[in-house]
Amino acid sequence: MNGPPRISIVTPSFNQGEYLAATLQSLVDQDYPDLEVIIQDGGSADGSQDIAKQFTAAHPEIFSLYVEEDAGQADAINRGFRRATGDIMGFLNSDDKLEKECLQRGWQVLLFGSDNDQPIAEHIQRETDEGC
């Protein structure tokens, strides 16, 4: 492998406009060189689609938006995974955020192991939690 692997993150969203911008910004802030984010929106009517469109316009190399009715969160994630092209795939709910460098640390742990026992999941912060 020459360089870091491509990471695909699926973000399912349905009427999550209150949180979505912070979630997507946390992915931009990763500053990861080969990141694909698939926003899978189930037909939101609260402005979520407009927020997602702003991010896809500002960062077309990272974000793609798909708007289609789905059968719930699991279906939305699976639809996104079918579109994903990454070597590593994951999902980030539309009300969660990643800490800076989470993706960088995560792929290194997956490929090379870790010296500490801190799980990768500790680098995910739920938007509604205080100070995780």
PDB file of N, CA and C in Angstrom, residues 19-126:
ATOM      1  N   TYR A  19     -28.060  18.810  14.039  1.00  0.00           N
ATOM      2  CA  TYR A  19     -26.742  18.249  14.334  1.00  0.00           C
ATOM      3  C   TYR A  19     -25.846  18.059  13.122  1.00  0.00           C
ATOM      4  N   LEU A  20     -26.436  17.982  11.937  1.00  0.00           N
ATOM      5  CA  LEU A  20     -25.720  17.510  10.756  1.00  0.00           C
ATOM      6  C   LEU A  20     -24.486  18.336  10.406  1.00  0.00           C
ATOM      7  N   ALA A  21     -24.563  19.649  10.494  1.00  0.00           N
ATOM      8  CA  ALA A  21     -23.410  20.484  10.127  1.00  0.00           C
ATOM      9  C   ALA A  21     -22.205  20.170  11.004  1.00  0.00           C
ATOM     10  N   ALA A  22     -22.417  19.997  12.305  1.00  0.00           N
ATOM     11  CA  ALA A  22     -21.301  19.677  13.211  1.00  0.00           C
ATOM     12  C   ALA A  22     -20.719  18.302  12.888  1.00  0.00           C
ATOM     13  N   THR A  23     -21.583  17.364  12.551  1.00  0.00           N
ATOM     14  CA  THR A  23     -21.115  16.017  12.177  1.00  0.00           C
ATOM     15  C   THR A  23     -20.230  16.081  10.933  1.00  0.00           C
ATOM     16  N   LEU A  24     -20.727  16.752   9.896  1.00  0.00           N
ATOM     17  CA  LEU A  24     -19.982  16.820   8.641  1.00  0.00           C
ATOM     18  C   LEU A  24     -18.699  17.638   8.804  1.00  0.00           C
ATOM     19  N   GLN A  25     -18.756  18.695   9.602  1.00  0.00           N
ATOM     20  CA  GLN A  25     -17.545  19.490   9.833  1.00  0.00           C
ATOM     21  C   GLN A  25     -16.481  18.663  10.545  1.00  0.00           C
ATOM     22  N   SER A  26     -16.902  17.777  11.435  1.00  0.00           N
ATOM     23  CA  SER A  26     -15.926  16.929  12.126  1.00  0.00           C
ATOM     24  C   SER A  26     -15.209  16.006  11.138  1.00  0.00           C
ATOM     25  N   LEU A  27     -15.873  15.660  10.049  1.00  0.00           N
ATOM     26  CA  LEU A  27     -15.233  14.843   9.013  1.00  0.00           C
ATOM     27  C   LEU A  27     -14.278  15.683   8.171  1.00  0.00           C
ATOM     28  N   VAL A  28     -14.664  16.901   7.836  1.00  0.00           N
ATOM     29  CA  VAL A  28     -13.752  17.811   7.132  1.00  0.00           C
ATOM     30  C   VAL A  28     -12.501  18.026   7.973  1.00  0.00           C
ATOM     31  N   ASP A  29     -12.694  18.222   9.272  1.00  0.00           N
ATOM     32  CA  ASP A  29     -11.585  18.513  10.183  1.00  0.00           C
ATOM     33  C   ASP A  29     -10.618  17.344  10.356  1.00  0.00           C
ATOM     34  N   GLN A  30     -10.988  16.174   9.871  1.00  0.00           N
ATOM     35  CA  GLN A  30     -10.068  15.029   9.934  1.00  0.00           C
ATOM     36  C   GLN A  30      -8.813  15.294   9.111  1.00  0.00           C
ATOM     37  N   ASP A  31      -8.956  16.106   8.063  1.00  0.00           N
ATOM     38  CA  ASP A  31      -7.825  16.401   7.178  1.00  0.00           C
ATOM     39  C   ASP A  31      -7.154  15.106   6.719  1.00  0.00           C
ATOM     40  N   TYR A  32      -8.004  14.131   6.385  1.00  0.00           N
ATOM     41  CA  TYR A  32      -7.512  12.818   5.948  1.00  0.00           C
ATOM     42  C   TYR A  32      -7.364  12.848   4.429  1.00  0.00           C
ATOM     43  N   PRO A  33      -6.260  12.339   3.896  1.00  0.00           N
ATOM     44  CA  PRO A  33      -5.974  12.518   2.471  1.00  0.00           C
ATOM     45  C   PRO A  33      -6.862  11.747   1.488  1.00  0.00           C
ATOM     46  N   ASP A  34      -7.499  10.674   1.910  1.00  0.00           N
ATOM     47  CA  ASP A  34      -8.300   9.885   0.970  1.00  0.00           C
ATOM     48  C   ASP A  34      -9.610   9.471   1.641  1.00  0.00           C
ATOM     49  N   LEU A  35     -10.457  10.463   1.863  1.00  0.00           N
ATOM     50  CA  LEU A  35     -11.718  10.258   2.575  1.00  0.00           C
ATOM     51  C   LEU A  35     -12.890  10.432   1.619  1.00  0.00           C
ATOM     52  N   GLU A  36     -13.802   9.494   1.707  1.00  0.00           N
ATOM     53  CA  GLU A  36     -15.067   9.546   0.969  1.00  0.00           C
ATOM     54  C   GLU A  36     -16.190   9.522   1.999  1.00  0.00           C
ATOM     55  N   VAL A  37     -17.072  10.511   1.949  1.00  0.00           N
ATOM     56  CA  VAL A  37     -18.222  10.548   2.849  1.00  0.00           C
ATOM     57  C   VAL A  37     -19.487  10.504   2.010  1.00  0.00           C
ATOM     58  N   ILE A  38     -20.297   9.507   2.281  1.00  0.00           N
ATOM     59  CA  ILE A  38     -21.558   9.324   1.577  1.00  0.00           C
ATOM     60  C   ILE A  38     -22.670   9.705   2.542  1.00  0.00           C
ATOM     61  N   ILE A  39     -23.364  10.776   2.229  1.00  0.00           N
ATOM     62  CA  ILE A  39     -24.502  11.211   3.034  1.00  0.00           C
ATOM     63  C   ILE A  39     -25.738  10.583   2.410  1.00  0.00           C
ATOM     64  N   GLN A  40     -26.403   9.759   3.177  1.00  0.00           N
ATOM     65  CA  GLN A  40     -27.571   9.031   2.694  1.00  0.00           C
ATOM     66  C   GLN A  40     -28.791   9.595   3.411  1.00  0.00           C
ATOM     67  N   ASP A  41     -29.546  10.455   2.723  1.00  0.00           N
ATOM     68  CA  ASP A  41     -30.682  11.133   3.325  1.00  0.00           C
ATOM     69  C   ASP A  41     -31.979  10.467   2.887  1.00  0.00           C
ATOM     70  N   GLY A  42     -32.824  10.179   3.856  1.00  0.00           N
ATOM     71  CA  GLY A  42     -34.079   9.472   3.583  1.00  0.00           C
ATOM     72  C   GLY A  42     -35.233  10.346   3.169  1.00  0.00           C
ATOM     73  N   GLY A  43     -34.970  11.619   2.830  1.00  0.00           N
ATOM     74  CA  GLY A  43     -36.036  12.519   2.401  1.00  0.00           C
ATOM     75  C   GLY A  43     -36.372  13.559   3.462  1.00  0.00           C
ATOM     76  N   SER A  44     -35.363  14.083   4.108  1.00  0.00           N
ATOM     77  CA  SER A  44     -35.551  15.070   5.181  1.00  0.00           C
ATOM     78  C   SER A  44     -36.323  16.288   4.706  1.00  0.00           C
ATOM     79  N   ALA A  45     -37.082  16.869   5.644  1.00  0.00           N
ATOM     80  CA  ALA A  45     -37.861  18.070   5.345  1.00  0.00           C
ATOM     81  C   ALA A  45     -37.535  19.199   6.328  1.00  0.00           C
ATOM     82  N   ASP A  46     -36.376  19.120   6.980  1.00  0.00           N
ATOM     83  CA  ASP A  46     -36.034  20.088   8.028  1.00  0.00           C
ATOM     84  C   ASP A  46     -34.815  20.942   7.695  1.00  0.00           C
ATOM     85  N   GLY A  47     -34.366  20.924   6.453  1.00  0.00           N
ATOM     86  CA  GLY A  47     -33.173  21.676   6.085  1.00  0.00           C
ATOM     87  C   GLY A  47     -31.911  20.839   6.047  1.00  0.00           C
ATOM     88  N   SER A  48     -31.990  19.580   6.439  1.00  0.00           N
ATOM     89  CA  SER A  48     -30.825  18.698   6.411  1.00  0.00           C
ATOM     90  C   SER A  48     -30.221  18.592   5.018  1.00  0.00           C
ATOM     91  N   GLN A  49     -31.071  18.480   4.010  1.00  0.00           N
ATOM     92  CA  GLN A  49     -30.576  18.353   2.644  1.00  0.00           C
ATOM     93  C   GLN A  49     -29.811  19.601   2.220  1.00  0.00           C
ATOM     94  N   ASP A  50     -30.278  20.770   2.622  1.00  0.00           N
ATOM     95  CA  ASP A  50     -29.569  22.014   2.291  1.00  0.00           C
ATOM     96  C   ASP A  50     -28.195  22.050   2.944  1.00  0.00           C
ATOM     97  N   ILE A  51     -28.117  21.604   4.181  1.00  0.00           N
ATOM     98  CA  ILE A  51     -26.828  21.545   4.882  1.00  0.00           C
ATOM     99  C   ILE A  51     -25.897  20.586   4.148  1.00  0.00           C
ATOM    100  N   ALA A  52     -26.401  19.410   3.802  1.00  0.00           N
ATOM    101  CA  ALA A  52     -25.587  18.419   3.090  1.00  0.00           C
ATOM    102  C   ALA A  52     -25.131  18.964   1.738  1.00  0.00           C
ATOM    103  N   LYS A  53     -26.010  19.677   1.041  1.00  0.00           N
ATOM    104  CA  LYS A  53     -25.645  20.256  -0.261  1.00  0.00           C
ATOM    105  C   LYS A  53     -24.544  21.300  -0.107  1.00  0.00           C
ATOM    106  N   GLN A  54     -24.564  22.064   0.971  1.00  0.00           N
ATOM    107  CA  GLN A  54     -23.505  23.045   1.216  1.00  0.00           C
ATOM    108  C   GLN A  54     -22.155  22.347   1.359  1.00  0.00           C
ATOM    109  N   PHE A  55     -22.127  21.248   2.085  1.00  0.00           N
ATOM    110  CA  PHE A  55     -20.870  20.518   2.278  1.00  0.00           C
ATOM    111  C   PHE A  55     -20.415  19.845   0.980  1.00  0.00           C
ATOM    112  N   THR A  56     -21.346  19.301   0.206  1.00  0.00           N
ATOM    113  CA  THR A  56     -20.940  18.674  -1.055  1.00  0.00           C
ATOM    114  C   THR A  56     -20.426  19.713  -2.039  1.00  0.00           C
ATOM    115  N   ALA A  57     -20.990  20.908  -2.004  1.00  0.00           N
ATOM    116  CA  ALA A  57     -20.507  21.982  -2.891  1.00  0.00           C
ATOM    117  C   ALA A  57     -19.138  22.492  -2.456  1.00  0.00           C
ATOM    118  N   ALA A  58     -18.935  22.617  -1.157  1.00  0.00           N
ATOM    119  CA  ALA A  58     -17.667  23.143  -0.636  1.00  0.00           C
ATOM    120  C   ALA A  58     -16.543  22.118  -0.689  1.00  0.00           C
ATOM    121  N   HIS A  59     -16.894  20.832  -0.603  1.00  0.00           N
ATOM    122  CA  HIS A  59     -15.881  19.758  -0.553  1.00  0.00           C
ATOM    123  C   HIS A  59     -16.306  18.587  -1.447  1.00  0.00           C
ATOM    124  N   PRO A  60     -16.400  18.808  -2.753  1.00  0.00           N
ATOM    125  CA  PRO A  60     -16.865  17.727  -3.638  1.00  0.00           C
ATOM    126  C   PRO A  60     -15.917  16.532  -3.684  1.00  0.00           C
ATOM    127  N   GLU A  61     -14.669  16.742  -3.301  1.00  0.00           N
ATOM    128  CA  GLU A  61     -13.713  15.630  -3.274  1.00  0.00           C
ATOM    129  C   GLU A  61     -13.970  14.692  -2.095  1.00  0.00           C
ATOM    130  N   ILE A  62     -14.751  15.128  -1.127  1.00  0.00           N
ATOM    131  CA  ILE A  62     -15.034  14.321   0.069  1.00  0.00           C
ATOM    132  C   ILE A  62     -16.469  13.801   0.063  1.00  0.00           C
ATOM    133  N   PHE A  63     -17.431  14.694  -0.160  1.00  0.00           N
ATOM    134  CA  PHE A  63     -18.843  14.383   0.089  1.00  0.00           C
ATOM    135  C   PHE A  63     -19.626  14.080  -1.174  1.00  0.00           C
ATOM    136  N   SER A  64     -20.533  13.106  -1.062  1.00  0.00           N
ATOM    137  CA  SER A  64     -21.582  12.878  -2.046  1.00  0.00           C
ATOM    138  C   SER A  64     -22.887  12.717  -1.283  1.00  0.00           C
ATOM    139  N   LEU A  65     -23.944  13.230  -1.863  1.00  0.00           N
ATOM    140  CA  LEU A  65     -25.266  13.199  -1.239  1.00  0.00           C
ATOM    141  C   LEU A  65     -26.211  12.382  -2.099  1.00  0.00           C
ATOM    142  N   TYR A  66     -26.911  11.463  -1.441  1.00  0.00           N
ATOM    143  CA  TYR A  66     -27.941  10.668  -2.098  1.00  0.00           C
ATOM    144  C   TYR A  66     -29.224  10.829  -1.295  1.00  0.00           C
ATOM    145  N   VAL A  67     -30.262  11.278  -1.966  1.00  0.00           N
ATOM    146  CA  VAL A  67     -31.555  11.474  -1.318  1.00  0.00           C
ATOM    147  C   VAL A  67     -32.523  10.470  -1.915  1.00  0.00           C
ATOM    148  N   GLU A  68     -32.986   9.576  -1.074  1.00  0.00           N
ATOM    149  CA  GLU A  68     -33.951   8.577  -1.506  1.00  0.00           C
ATOM    150  C   GLU A  68     -34.632   7.989  -0.282  1.00  0.00           C
ATOM    151  N   GLU A  69     -35.876   7.657  -0.450  1.00  0.00           N
ATOM    152  CA  GLU A  69     -36.610   7.030   0.644  1.00  0.00           C
ATOM    153  C   GLU A  69     -35.942   5.708   0.981  1.00  0.00           C
ATOM    154  N   ASP A  70     -35.845   5.437   2.283  1.00  0.00           N
ATOM    155  CA  ASP A  70     -35.257   4.165   2.713  1.00  0.00           C
ATOM    156  C   ASP A  70     -36.145   3.550   3.783  1.00  0.00           C
ATOM    157  N   ALA A  71     -35.762   2.393   4.259  1.00  0.00           N
ATOM    158  CA  ALA A  71     -36.554   1.675   5.264  1.00  0.00           C
ATOM    159  C   ALA A  71     -35.971   1.872   6.665  1.00  0.00           C
ATOM    160  N   GLY A  72     -35.316   2.988   6.892  1.00  0.00           N
ATOM    161  CA  GLY A  72     -34.753   3.263   8.213  1.00  0.00           C
ATOM    162  C   GLY A  72     -33.237   3.319   8.194  1.00  0.00           C
ATOM    163  N   GLN A  73     -32.664   3.532   9.367  1.00  0.00           N
ATOM    164  CA  GLN A  73     -31.232   3.761   9.495  1.00  0.00           C
ATOM    165  C   GLN A  73     -30.382   2.625   8.919  1.00  0.00           C
ATOM    166  N   ALA A  74     -30.691   1.386   9.258  1.00  0.00           N
ATOM    167  CA  ALA A  74     -29.884   0.261   8.776  1.00  0.00           C
ATOM    168  C   ALA A  74     -29.918   0.188   7.251  1.00  0.00           C
ATOM    169  N   ASP A  75     -31.083   0.401   6.673  1.00  0.00           N
ATOM    170  CA  ASP A  75     -31.201   0.390   5.215  1.00  0.00           C
ATOM    171  C   ASP A  75     -30.384   1.523   4.599  1.00  0.00           C
ATOM    172  N   ALA A  76     -30.440   2.706   5.204  1.00  0.00           N
ATOM    173  CA  ALA A  76     -29.666   3.848   4.698  1.00  0.00           C
ATOM    174  C   ALA A  76     -28.173   3.549   4.753  1.00  0.00           C
ATOM    175  N   ILE A  77     -27.709   2.969   5.827  1.00  0.00           N
ATOM    176  CA  ILE A  77     -26.286   2.625   5.952  1.00  0.00           C
ATOM    177  C   ILE A  77     -25.904   1.597   4.897  1.00  0.00           C
ATOM    178  N   ASN A  78     -26.713   0.576   4.725  1.00  0.00           N
ATOM    179  CA  ASN A  78     -26.417  -0.444   3.716  1.00  0.00           C
ATOM    180  C   ASN A  78     -26.410   0.126   2.303  1.00  0.00           C
ATOM    181  N   ARG A  79     -27.311   1.043   2.012  1.00  0.00           N
ATOM    182  CA  ARG A  79     -27.318   1.694   0.693  1.00  0.00           C
ATOM    183  C   ARG A  79     -26.006   2.462   0.488  1.00  0.00           C
ATOM    184  N   GLY A  80     -25.580   3.165   1.530  1.00  0.00           N
ATOM    185  CA  GLY A  80     -24.315   3.892   1.452  1.00  0.00           C
ATOM    186  C   GLY A  80     -23.130   2.963   1.276  1.00  0.00           C
ATOM    187  N   PHE A  81     -23.103   1.863   2.016  1.00  0.00           N
ATOM    188  CA  PHE A  81     -21.999   0.909   1.886  1.00  0.00           C
ATOM    189  C   PHE A  81     -21.921   0.337   0.473  1.00  0.00           C
ATOM    190  N   ARG A  82     -23.067   0.120  -0.167  1.00  0.00           N
ATOM    191  CA  ARG A  82     -23.045  -0.394  -1.541  1.00  0.00           C
ATOM    192  C   ARG A  82     -22.415   0.608  -2.504  1.00  0.00           C
ATOM    193  N   ARG A  83     -22.473   1.884  -2.170  1.00  0.00           N
ATOM    194  CA  ARG A  83     -21.871   2.922  -3.018  1.00  0.00           C
ATOM    195  C   ARG A  83     -20.401   3.175  -2.675  1.00  0.00           C
ATOM    196  N   ALA A  84     -19.975   2.749  -1.518  1.00  0.00           N
ATOM    197  CA  ALA A  84     -18.637   3.073  -1.007  1.00  0.00           C
ATOM    198  C   ALA A  84     -17.538   2.415  -1.835  1.00  0.00           C
ATOM    199  N   THR A  85     -16.416   3.119  -1.934  1.00  0.00           N
ATOM    200  CA  THR A  85     -15.271   2.605  -2.691  1.00  0.00           C
ATOM    201  C   THR A  85     -14.032   2.440  -1.810  1.00  0.00           C
ATOM    202  N   GLY A  86     -14.176   2.622  -0.516  1.00  0.00           N
ATOM    203  CA  GLY A  86     -13.020   2.614   0.378  1.00  0.00           C
ATOM    204  C   GLY A  86     -12.483   1.228   0.701  1.00  0.00           C
ATOM    205  N   ASP A  87     -11.229   1.227   1.155  1.00  0.00           N
ATOM    206  CA  ASP A  87     -10.598   0.013   1.673  1.00  0.00           C
ATOM    207  C   ASP A  87     -11.100  -0.284   3.082  1.00  0.00           C
ATOM    208  N   ILE A  88     -11.435   0.777   3.800  1.00  0.00           N
ATOM    209  CA  ILE A  88     -11.998   0.691   5.145  1.00  0.00           C
ATOM    210  C   ILE A  88     -13.326   1.438   5.107  1.00  0.00           C
ATOM    211  N   MET A  89     -14.363   0.825   5.680  1.00  0.00           N
ATOM    212  CA  MET A  89     -15.679   1.454   5.677  1.00  0.00           C
ATOM    213  C   MET A  89     -16.205   1.555   7.097  1.00  0.00           C
ATOM    214  N   GLY A  90     -16.946   2.617   7.332  1.00  0.00           N
ATOM    215  CA  GLY A  90     -17.586   2.802   8.626  1.00  0.00           C
ATOM    216  C   GLY A  90     -18.766   3.723   8.451  1.00  0.00           C
ATOM    217  N   PHE A  91     -19.481   3.951   9.549  1.00  0.00           N
ATOM    218  CA  PHE A  91     -20.572   4.921   9.486  1.00  0.00           C
ATOM    219  C   PHE A  91     -20.487   5.831  10.687  1.00  0.00           C
ATOM    220  N   LEU A  92     -20.997   7.019  10.496  1.00  0.00           N
ATOM    221  CA  LEU A  92     -21.050   8.021  11.554  1.00  0.00           C
ATOM    222  C   LEU A  92     -22.459   8.584  11.547  1.00  0.00           C
ATOM    223  N   ASN A  93     -23.184   8.375  12.634  1.00  0.00           N
ATOM    224  CA  ASN A  93     -24.545   8.888  12.709  1.00  0.00           C
ATOM    225  C   ASN A  93     -24.555  10.404  12.613  1.00  0.00           C
ATOM    226  N   SER A  94     -25.668  10.926  12.153  1.00  0.00           N
ATOM    227  CA  SER A  94     -25.757  12.350  11.858  1.00  0.00           C
ATOM    228  C   SER A  94     -25.853  13.225  13.099  1.00  0.00           C
ATOM    229  N   ASP A  95     -25.809  12.650  14.278  1.00  0.00           N
ATOM    230  CA  ASP A  95     -25.751  13.451  15.501  1.00  0.00           C
ATOM    231  C   ASP A  95     -24.485  13.152  16.305  1.00  0.00           C
ATOM    232  N   ASP A  96     -23.482  12.576  15.639  1.00  0.00           N
ATOM    233  CA  ASP A  96     -22.195  12.267  16.270  1.00  0.00           C
ATOM    234  C   ASP A  96     -21.091  13.075  15.613  1.00  0.00           C
ATOM    235  N   LYS A  97     -19.944  13.147  16.270  1.00  0.00           N
ATOM    236  CA  LYS A  97     -18.774  13.830  15.717  1.00  0.00           C
ATOM    237  C   LYS A  97     -17.542  12.967  15.978  1.00  0.00           C
ATOM    238  N   LEU A  98     -16.542  13.123  15.118  1.00  0.00           N
ATOM    239  CA  LEU A  98     -15.250  12.470  15.347  1.00  0.00           C
ATOM    240  C   LEU A  98     -14.265  13.499  15.891  1.00  0.00           C
ATOM    241  N   GLU A  99     -13.423  13.053  16.829  1.00  0.00           N
ATOM    242  CA  GLU A  99     -12.331  13.909  17.284  1.00  0.00           C
ATOM    243  C   GLU A  99     -11.318  14.039  16.157  1.00  0.00           C
ATOM    244  N   LYS A 100     -10.572  15.124  16.172  1.00  0.00           N
ATOM    245  CA  LYS A 100      -9.522  15.325  15.170  1.00  0.00           C
ATOM    246  C   LYS A 100      -8.567  14.133  15.150  1.00  0.00           C
ATOM    247  N   GLU A 101      -8.126  13.770  13.967  1.00  0.00           N
ATOM    248  CA  GLU A 101      -7.171  12.689  13.711  1.00  0.00           C
ATOM    249  C   GLU A 101      -7.672  11.299  14.060  1.00  0.00           C
ATOM    250  N   CYS A 102      -8.960  11.162  14.328  1.00  0.00           N
ATOM    251  CA  CYS A 102      -9.518   9.847  14.649  1.00  0.00           C
ATOM    252  C   CYS A 102      -9.303   8.859  13.501  1.00  0.00           C
ATOM    253  N   LEU A 103      -9.549   9.294  12.275  1.00  0.00           N
ATOM    254  CA  LEU A 103      -9.398   8.379  11.138  1.00  0.00           C
ATOM    255  C   LEU A 103      -7.939   7.990  10.932  1.00  0.00           C
ATOM    256  N   GLN A 104      -7.047   8.939  11.087  1.00  0.00           N
ATOM    257  CA  GLN A 104      -5.613   8.659  10.946  1.00  0.00           C
ATOM    258  C   GLN A 104      -5.171   7.614  11.978  1.00  0.00           C
ATOM    259  N   ARG A 105      -5.545   7.838  13.221  1.00  0.00           N
ATOM    260  CA  ARG A 105      -5.178   6.886  14.283  1.00  0.00           C
ATOM    261  C   ARG A 105      -5.869   5.547  14.069  1.00  0.00           C
ATOM    262  N   GLY A 106      -7.130   5.611  13.650  1.00  0.00           N
ATOM    263  CA  GLY A 106      -7.905   4.387  13.484  1.00  0.00           C
ATOM    264  C   GLY A 106      -7.324   3.436  12.461  1.00  0.00           C
ATOM    265  N   TRP A 107      -6.969   3.929  11.287  1.00  0.00           N
ATOM    266  CA  TRP A 107      -6.446   3.011  10.265  1.00  0.00           C
ATOM    267  C   TRP A 107      -5.085   2.474  10.675  1.00  0.00           C
ATOM    268  N   GLN A 108      -4.289   3.267  11.369  1.00  0.00           N
ATOM    269  CA  GLN A 108      -2.981   2.782  11.812  1.00  0.00           C
ATOM    270  C   GLN A 108      -3.140   1.655  12.831  1.00  0.00           C
ATOM    271  N   VAL A 109      -4.109   1.793  13.729  1.00  0.00           N
ATOM    272  CA  VAL A 109      -4.365   0.729  14.702  1.00  0.00           C
ATOM    273  C   VAL A 109      -4.860  -0.524  13.989  1.00  0.00           C
ATOM    274  N   LEU A 110      -5.745  -0.357  13.016  1.00  0.00           N
ATOM    275  CA  LEU A 110      -6.261  -1.518  12.288  1.00  0.00           C
ATOM    276  C   LEU A 110      -5.156  -2.279  11.563  1.00  0.00           C
ATOM    277  N   LEU A 111      -4.218  -1.536  10.973  1.00  0.00           N
ATOM    278  CA  LEU A 111      -3.175  -2.195  10.187  1.00  0.00           C
ATOM    279  C   LEU A 111      -1.956  -2.611  11.002  1.00  0.00           C
ATOM    280  N   PHE A 112      -1.615  -1.819  12.008  1.00  0.00           N
ATOM    281  CA  PHE A 112      -0.356  -2.055  12.717  1.00  0.00           C
ATOM    282  C   PHE A 112      -0.513  -2.432  14.178  1.00  0.00           C
ATOM    283  N   GLY A 113      -1.721  -2.371  14.710  1.00  0.00           N
ATOM    284  CA  GLY A 113      -1.928  -2.646  16.126  1.00  0.00           C
ATOM    285  C   GLY A 113      -1.675  -1.399  16.958  1.00  0.00           C
ATOM    286  N   SER A 114      -1.858  -1.546  18.251  1.00  0.00           N
ATOM    287  CA  SER A 114      -1.742  -0.403  19.149  1.00  0.00           C
ATOM    288  C   SER A 114      -0.949  -0.774  20.378  1.00  0.00           C
ATOM    289  N   ASP A 115      -0.213   0.197  20.903  1.00  0.00           N
ATOM    290  CA  ASP A 115       0.523  -0.009  22.146  1.00  0.00           C
ATOM    291  C   ASP A 115      -0.348   0.239  23.362  1.00  0.00           C
ATOM    292  N   ASN A 116      -1.433   0.971  23.178  1.00  0.00           N
ATOM    293  CA  ASN A 116      -2.305   1.229  24.326  1.00  0.00           C
ATOM    294  C   ASN A 116      -3.625   0.509  24.133  1.00  0.00           C
ATOM    295  N   ASP A 117      -4.410   0.503  25.170  1.00  0.00           N
ATOM    296  CA  ASP A 117      -5.674  -0.232  25.135  1.00  0.00           C
ATOM    297  C   ASP A 117      -6.872   0.671  24.922  1.00  0.00           C
ATOM    298  N   GLN A 118      -6.652   1.871  24.391  1.00  0.00           N
ATOM    299  CA  GLN A 118      -7.752   2.812  24.182  1.00  0.00           C
ATOM    300  C   GLN A 118      -8.505   2.431  22.911  1.00  0.00           C
ATOM    301  N   PRO A 119      -9.773   2.075  23.043  1.00  0.00           N
ATOM    302  CA  PRO A 119     -10.538   1.704  21.841  1.00  0.00           C
ATOM    303  C   PRO A 119     -10.779   2.899  20.929  1.00  0.00           C
ATOM    304  N   ILE A 120     -10.859   2.622  19.649  1.00  0.00           N
ATOM    305  CA  ILE A 120     -11.112   3.668  18.658  1.00  0.00           C
ATOM    306  C   ILE A 120     -12.423   4.370  18.955  1.00  0.00           C
ATOM    307  N   ALA A 121     -13.392   3.632  19.445  1.00  0.00           N
ATOM    308  CA  ALA A 121     -14.705   4.218  19.695  1.00  0.00           C
ATOM    309  C   ALA A 121     -14.652   5.374  20.689  1.00  0.00           C
ATOM    310  N   GLU A 122     -13.639   5.451  21.509  1.00  0.00           N
ATOM    311  CA  GLU A 122     -13.534   6.561  22.449  1.00  0.00           C
ATOM    312  C   GLU A 122     -13.267   7.876  21.730  1.00  0.00           C
ATOM    313  N   HIS A 123     -12.912   7.822  20.462  1.00  0.00           N
ATOM    314  CA  HIS A 123     -12.633   9.036  19.705  1.00  0.00           C
ATOM    315  C   HIS A 123     -13.871   9.562  18.997  1.00  0.00           C
ATOM    316  N   ILE A 124     -14.999   8.945  19.258  1.00  0.00           N
ATOM    317  CA  ILE A 124     -16.262   9.394  18.708  1.00  0.00           C
ATOM    318  C   ILE A 124     -17.013  10.133  19.809  1.00  0.00           C
ATOM    319  N   GLN A 125     -17.512  11.309  19.500  1.00  0.00           N
ATOM    320  CA  GLN A 125     -18.242  12.085  20.497  1.00  0.00           C
ATOM    321  C   GLN A 125     -19.656  12.305  20.020  1.00  0.00           C
ATOM    322  N   ARG A 126     -20.572  11.921  20.823  1.00  0.00           N
ATOM    323  CA  ARG A 126     -21.983  12.139  20.494  1.00  0.00           C
ATOM    324  C   ARG A 126     -22.278  13.617  20.680  1.00  0.00           C
TER     325      ARG A 126
END
